[in-house]
Each structure stands twice: as structure tokens, then as C-alpha cells.
Coordinates of C-alpha atoms in Angstrom, one line a residue:
M1 CA 0.0 0.0 0.0
Y2 CA 1.3 3.5 -0.9
I3 CA 1.2 6.4 1.6
D4 CA 2.8 9.8 1.9
G5 CA 5.3 10.4 4.6
V6 CA 6.8 13.3 6.6
F7 CA 10.0 13.2 8.7
S8 CA 10.8 15.8 11.2
G9 CA 14.1 17.5 12.0
G10 CA 16.2 16.6 15.1
G11 CA 19.9 16.5 14.2
I12 CA 21.7 13.3 15.3
K13 CA 18.4 12.0 16.8
G14 CA 17.3 11.3 13.3
L15 CA 18.9 7.9 13.6
A16 CA 15.6 6.9 15.3
M17 CA 13.8 7.6 12.0
A18 CA 15.8 4.9 10.2
G19 CA 14.4 2.4 12.7
A20 CA 10.9 3.8 12.2
Y21 CA 11.3 3.3 8.4
Q22 CA 12.3 -0.3 9.1
A23 CA 9.0 -0.9 10.9
I24 CA 7.0 0.9 8.1
E25 CA 8.6 -1.3 5.4
K26 CA 8.0 -4.4 7.4
K27 CA 4.3 -3.5 7.6
G28 CA 4.2 -3.5 3.7
L29 CA 3.8 0.3 3.4
R30 CA 5.6 2.2 0.7
F31 CA 6.0 6.0 0.1
A32 CA 4.7 7.6 -3.0
R33 CA 5.7 11.1 -1.8
I34 CA 8.0 12.0 1.1
A35 CA 9.0 15.2 2.8
G36 CA 11.5 16.1 5.4
T37 CA 13.3 18.8 7.4
S38 CA 16.9 18.7 8.5
A39 CA 17.8 15.1 9.6
G40 CA 14.4 14.1 8.2
S41 CA 15.4 15.4 4.8
I42 CA 18.4 13.1 4.8
I43 CA 16.3 10.0 5.6
A44 CA 13.6 11.2 3.1
A45 CA 16.2 11.7 0.3
F46 CA 17.6 8.2 0.8
I47 CA 14.1 6.7 0.8
A48 CA 13.2 8.6 -2.4
A49 CA 16.5 7.4 -4.0
G50 CA 15.4 3.8 -3.4
Y51 CA 17.3 2.7 -0.3
T52 CA 15.7 0.1 1.8
S53 CA 15.6 0.6 5.6
D54 CA 18.3 -2.0 6.1
E55 CA 20.5 -0.2 3.6
I56 CA 20.0 3.1 5.3
I57 CA 20.8 1.6 8.7
D58 CA 24.0 0.2 7.3
L59 CA 25.0 3.6 5.9
L60 CA 24.4 5.3 9.2
E61 CA 26.2 2.5 11.2
E62 CA 29.2 2.7 8.8
A63 CA 29.4 6.5 8.9
N64 CA 31.8 8.1 11.3
L65 CA 29.5 10.9 12.4
K66 CA 32.4 13.0 13.8
D67 CA 33.8 13.3 10.2
F68 CA 30.9 15.7 9.5
M69 CA 32.4 18.2 11.9
D70 CA 34.7 19.7 9.3
E71 CA 36.4 22.7 10.9
R72 CA 38.3 25.2 8.8
I73 CA 42.1 25.0 9.0
S74 CA 43.6 27.9 10.9
F75 CA 46.8 28.9 12.7
F76 CA 44.8 30.7 15.4
P77 CA 44.2 29.0 18.8
L78 CA 41.2 26.7 18.9
R79 CA 39.1 28.9 21.1
F80 CA 39.8 32.0 19.0
L81 CA 39.1 30.0 15.8
K82 CA 35.6 29.0 17.1
W83 CA 34.8 32.6 17.8
I84 CA 36.0 33.6 14.3
S85 CA 34.0 30.8 12.7
I86 CA 30.8 31.8 14.3
Y87 CA 31.3 35.6 13.8
W88 CA 32.5 35.5 10.2
R89 CA 31.5 32.1 8.8
L90 CA 28.3 32.0 10.8
G91 CA 28.9 28.4 11.9
L92 CA 31.5 26.2 13.6
Y93 CA 31.7 23.6 10.8
K94 CA 31.6 23.9 7.0
G95 CA 29.1 21.2 6.4
Q96 CA 30.8 20.2 3.1
K97 CA 31.7 16.7 4.2
L98 CA 28.1 16.1 5.1
E99 CA 26.9 17.2 1.7
N100 CA 29.7 15.2 -0.1
W101 CA 28.6 12.1 1.8
I102 CA 25.0 12.5 0.9
A103 CA 25.9 13.2 -2.7
E104 CA 28.0 10.0 -2.8
K105 CA 25.3 7.8 -1.4
L106 CA 22.6 9.2 -3.6
K107 CA 24.8 8.8 -6.7
A108 CA 25.2 5.1 -5.9
K109 CA 21.5 4.9 -6.6
G110 CA 21.7 7.0 -9.8
I111 CA 20.4 10.2 -8.1
S112 CA 22.2 13.5 -8.5
T113 CA 19.5 16.1 -9.2
F114 CA 15.7 16.4 -8.7
G115 CA 15.3 15.6 -12.3
D116 CA 16.5 12.0 -11.5
L117 CA 13.5 11.5 -9.2
P118 CA 9.8 11.1 -10.1
T119 CA 8.2 14.5 -10.1
G120 CA 6.9 15.5 -6.7
S121 CA 8.3 12.5 -4.9
L122 CA 10.6 14.4 -2.6
K123 CA 10.1 17.7 -0.8
V124 CA 12.7 19.3 1.4
I125 CA 12.3 22.3 3.8
A126 CA 14.8 25.1 4.2
S127 CA 14.7 28.6 5.7
D128 CA 15.7 31.7 3.7
L129 CA 16.9 34.2 6.3
T130 CA 17.6 36.9 3.8
N131 CA 14.0 37.0 2.5
G132 CA 12.4 35.7 5.8
K133 CA 10.5 32.8 4.4
I134 CA 10.1 29.0 4.3
V135 CA 11.5 27.4 1.2
V136 CA 10.1 24.2 -0.2
L137 CA 12.7 22.5 -2.4
P138 CA 12.5 21.9 -5.3
D139 CA 9.1 23.6 -5.7
D140 CA 10.2 27.2 -4.9
L141 CA 13.5 27.1 -6.9
P142 CA 11.9 28.9 -10.0
E143 CA 11.3 32.0 -7.7
Y144 CA 15.1 32.2 -7.4
G145 CA 15.6 31.8 -11.1
L146 CA 16.8 28.2 -10.7
V147 CA 15.7 25.1 -12.6
P148 CA 14.4 22.4 -10.2
E149 CA 15.4 19.5 -12.5
N150 CA 19.0 20.6 -12.5
F151 CA 19.3 21.3 -8.8
S152 CA 21.4 19.0 -6.6
V153 CA 19.4 16.9 -4.2
A154 CA 22.4 16.7 -1.8
R155 CA 22.7 20.5 -1.8
A156 CA 19.0 20.8 -1.0
V157 CA 19.4 18.4 1.9
R158 CA 22.6 20.3 3.0
M159 CA 20.5 23.5 3.0
S160 CA 17.8 21.9 5.1
S161 CA 20.3 20.5 7.6
S162 CA 22.3 23.7 8.2
L163 CA 21.7 24.0 11.9
P164 CA 22.3 27.6 12.9
Y165 CA 25.8 28.3 14.4
F166 CA 26.7 24.6 14.1
F167 CA 27.0 24.4 10.3
E168 CA 27.7 27.3 8.1
P169 CA 24.7 28.5 6.1
V170 CA 24.4 27.9 2.4
K171 CA 24.7 31.1 0.4
L172 CA 22.4 30.6 -2.6
T173 CA 23.3 32.7 -5.6
S174 CA 20.2 33.5 -7.6
R175 CA 18.3 36.3 -9.3
L176 CA 17.2 37.4 -5.8
G177 CA 20.9 38.0 -5.0
N178 CA 22.9 36.0 -2.4
C179 CA 20.4 34.4 0.0
V180 CA 21.5 33.0 3.3
I181 CA 19.8 29.6 3.7
V182 CA 19.7 27.6 7.0
D183 CA 18.1 24.6 8.6
G184 CA 14.4 24.2 7.7
G185 CA 13.7 23.5 11.3
V186 CA 14.0 27.2 12.1
L187 CA 10.6 27.8 10.4
S188 CA 9.1 24.4 10.0
N189 CA 10.6 21.4 11.8
F190 CA 7.7 19.0 10.9
P191 CA 6.1 20.0 7.5
I192 CA 3.1 17.8 7.7
W193 CA 1.1 20.8 6.3
L194 CA 2.7 20.0 2.9
F195 CA 0.3 17.1 2.4
T196 CA -2.5 17.6 4.9
A197 CA -3.4 21.0 3.5
E198 CA -4.6 19.3 0.3
L199 CA -8.4 19.4 -0.2
F200 CA -8.5 15.8 -1.6
P201 CA -5.6 13.8 -0.3
K202 CA -4.8 10.9 -2.5
R203 CA -3.2 8.7 0.2
P204 CA -2.9 8.4 3.9
V205 CA -0.2 10.6 5.4
L206 CA 2.1 9.2 8.1
G207 CA 4.3 11.5 10.1
I208 CA 7.4 10.6 12.1
R209 CA 8.2 13.3 14.7
L210 CA 11.2 13.3 17.0
T211 CA 9.4 14.7 20.1
P212 CA 6.9 13.5 22.6
N213 CA 3.3 14.4 21.9
E214 CA 2.0 17.7 23.3
Q215 CA 0.6 16.1 26.5
E216 CA 3.9 14.5 27.4
R217 CA 6.3 17.3 26.3
P218 CA 8.3 18.6 29.3
K219 CA 8.1 22.3 30.0
N220 CA 11.2 24.4 29.2
K221 CA 13.2 25.4 32.3
I222 CA 14.4 29.0 31.9
T223 CA 16.7 30.4 34.7
N224 CA 19.5 31.9 32.7
A225 CA 20.4 33.3 29.2
I226 CA 21.6 30.0 27.8
E227 CA 18.4 28.2 28.8
L228 CA 16.5 31.2 27.4
Y229 CA 18.2 30.7 24.0
G230 CA 17.5 27.0 24.0
A231 CA 13.8 27.5 24.8
L232 CA 13.6 30.3 22.2
F233 CA 15.0 28.0 19.5
E234 CA 12.8 25.0 20.5
T235 CA 9.7 27.2 20.5
M236 CA 10.6 28.7 17.2
K237 CA 11.1 25.3 15.6
D238 CA 7.8 23.8 16.8
A239 CA 5.2 26.5 17.3
H240 CA 4.5 26.9 13.5
D241 CA 3.9 23.2 13.0
A242 CA 1.9 22.8 16.2
R243 CA -0.8 24.9 14.7
H244 CA -1.2 22.3 11.9
I245 CA -1.4 19.3 14.1
S246 CA -5.0 18.9 15.2
S247 CA -6.3 15.8 17.0
K248 CA -7.2 14.5 13.5
H249 CA -3.6 14.7 12.4
E250 CA -2.2 13.4 15.7
R251 CA -3.5 9.9 15.1
N252 CA -1.4 9.8 12.0
I253 CA 1.9 10.8 13.7
V254 CA 4.4 8.6 15.4
F255 CA 6.0 10.5 18.3
L256 CA 9.5 9.3 19.1
P257 CA 10.6 10.5 22.6
V258 CA 14.3 11.1 22.0
D259 CA 14.8 14.2 24.1
H260 CA 17.5 12.4 26.1
I261 CA 19.9 12.9 23.2
L262 CA 21.4 16.2 22.2
T263 CA 20.7 17.4 18.6
T264 CA 24.4 17.9 17.9
E265 CA 25.7 14.9 19.8
F266 CA 27.9 13.7 16.9
N267 CA 30.1 11.6 19.2
L268 CA 27.5 9.0 19.9
T269 CA 28.7 5.6 20.9
E270 CA 27.8 2.6 18.8
E271 CA 25.5 1.5 21.6
K272 CA 23.6 4.8 21.6
K273 CA 23.3 4.7 17.8
L274 CA 21.8 1.2 17.9
A275 CA 19.6 2.2 20.8
L276 CA 18.1 5.1 18.9
I277 CA 17.5 3.0 15.8
E278 CA 15.8 0.3 18.0
L279 CA 13.7 3.0 19.8
G280 CA 12.4 4.2 16.4
R281 CA 11.6 0.7 15.2
S282 CA 9.8 -0.5 18.4
E283 CA 7.8 2.7 18.9
T284 CA 6.7 2.7 15.2
E285 CA 5.8 -1.0 15.3
H286 CA 3.6 -0.4 18.3
F287 CA 1.9 2.6 16.6
L288 CA 1.3 0.7 13.4
Q289 CA -0.5 -2.2 15.2
T290 CA -3.5 0.1 15.7
W291 CA -3.1 2.7 12.9
A292 CA -6.3 3.0 11.0
Y293 CA -5.1 4.1 7.6

């Protein structure tokens, strides 16, 4: 049976979504269209390219996640370099190794640009800070004077995964000028509205979200400036999407409680990686036992 799917952002916690996909595949469900933000865009791109869940898990297990933390070479002391990277480069890490890895894995399945995928099968969310708007890739590329069919899928995923201050933003050169593009989660971390807003949905929509549901979500603790920033960013990520999640939509969403893992914890042990994958698989299996699609 074919369904549409939406995968949320969540940084390294996205490993749980590979386990969720394993349970979805085992149930005999296949995605006709799939959308994702940040980590969710990586999983979504691999699924759209034709990877099975077992293959995706193998890719993630083989990857040395710390390799994606590609700092710029400098003769300055490390602490000074980090300040320079954030102030001038707008991020600690370049993000190029992440993009190269995604491009390599997609090419192994014959996918380089959106033109290599069935039309409309993959949608990726990014945030255009220059123009202050959500960007749906590849749909919105013509507004920038770019041809969707010629645009790199790996670059789109890299744009969607540019966690502010962690990875350097992507500077998109277009007829609108140089636009600073960052993580889609800044404006829409769970873009279920892409499919649920349709008047006549063709297929059931299943969402995988890396948070507890609203009733189980812990309150933000705010006692200092750092906690204030964290709460501000979390609220900014989730408030927009929360308006689109009614009780009707909630019954079509798998909530994966992975708040015990930091979004940028790229030094996860193998045991933690496997535990996240297993959590995603078991929670989704449990959900699908009663999902009335």
C-alpha cells in the first residue's frame, strides 16, 4: 500500500527515523511522496532514492559521524578559531563533508538532481533568512531563477540541515541576490502541512516526529540566558507546525521521545546509535498495530 510520509528534524536524533522506516517497510507500506526537514530530509532523500531501511541503517552505522564536523584550517588558537568561525563564517563547521557524503550515497542509486527523481516524490524544507521565508525544495526554486530539475538533491538536503551556528549557512546565488539559507527547522521542523493541506488527499499521510506528543512534552526550564536561548530555539522550531497538528492529524503521527539525546551529539557511541534505531523501530511497530489508515 502506498502512503505519503513526513519526517521531522532533530539532528543526530534522526537515527531513530531509520528504525521507524524499518517498521514501516515491514508493515508492507511504501512511500509515494515523502517530505523532510533537516535530519528528516536526509532520511527522506535516501528513501526517495530507493534505499531500503536495512541499507539506510547500514549507511548510518558505517558513517563516522564526527567526520561531518569539518572545521576550517587555521593557525589561530582553537578557542579563537571557534569565535572567528561563528562571527564571520556563521557556523563552527563547514558542512561540506556532510553534503559530499549525501551526494556520494545518492549517486550510488543513480540520483544527483531532482530531475533524476519522479516529479513531486521528494520535498525538502529550508529557511531563507535573507528574505524571511520558508523554502520548499524543489518547488520554490523557480522563484530564485533556478531550474528544479537541475538542482542537486544533496545540496538541498545540506541547506535543510544547516543547523544555525553549528553548520555554516548555504549562500544561494540567484536572481534574488545572495540568499542565506539555514536549517528548515527554524521555520518548519515538521512540515506535515505540505500534504495535509490538500483538499483531496490521494493517500494516507504518516508523520514521524522526534518529540513526545503535546501532552507528554516537558516544560522548558528557563533560569539563565543559555536556557532562554535553548527555549527560544525550540519554540521557534515547533510553534508553527503545532498549529497544523489537530487531533485528527495526531492519530497519523508517530511521536519518538528522544529528548535524552542532544541534537548535535555527533560523538554518539555505537551502543547509543543502535539504541536510537531500536527505539524508532519499536515505537513505530507499536503505533502501526492500531493505525487505522
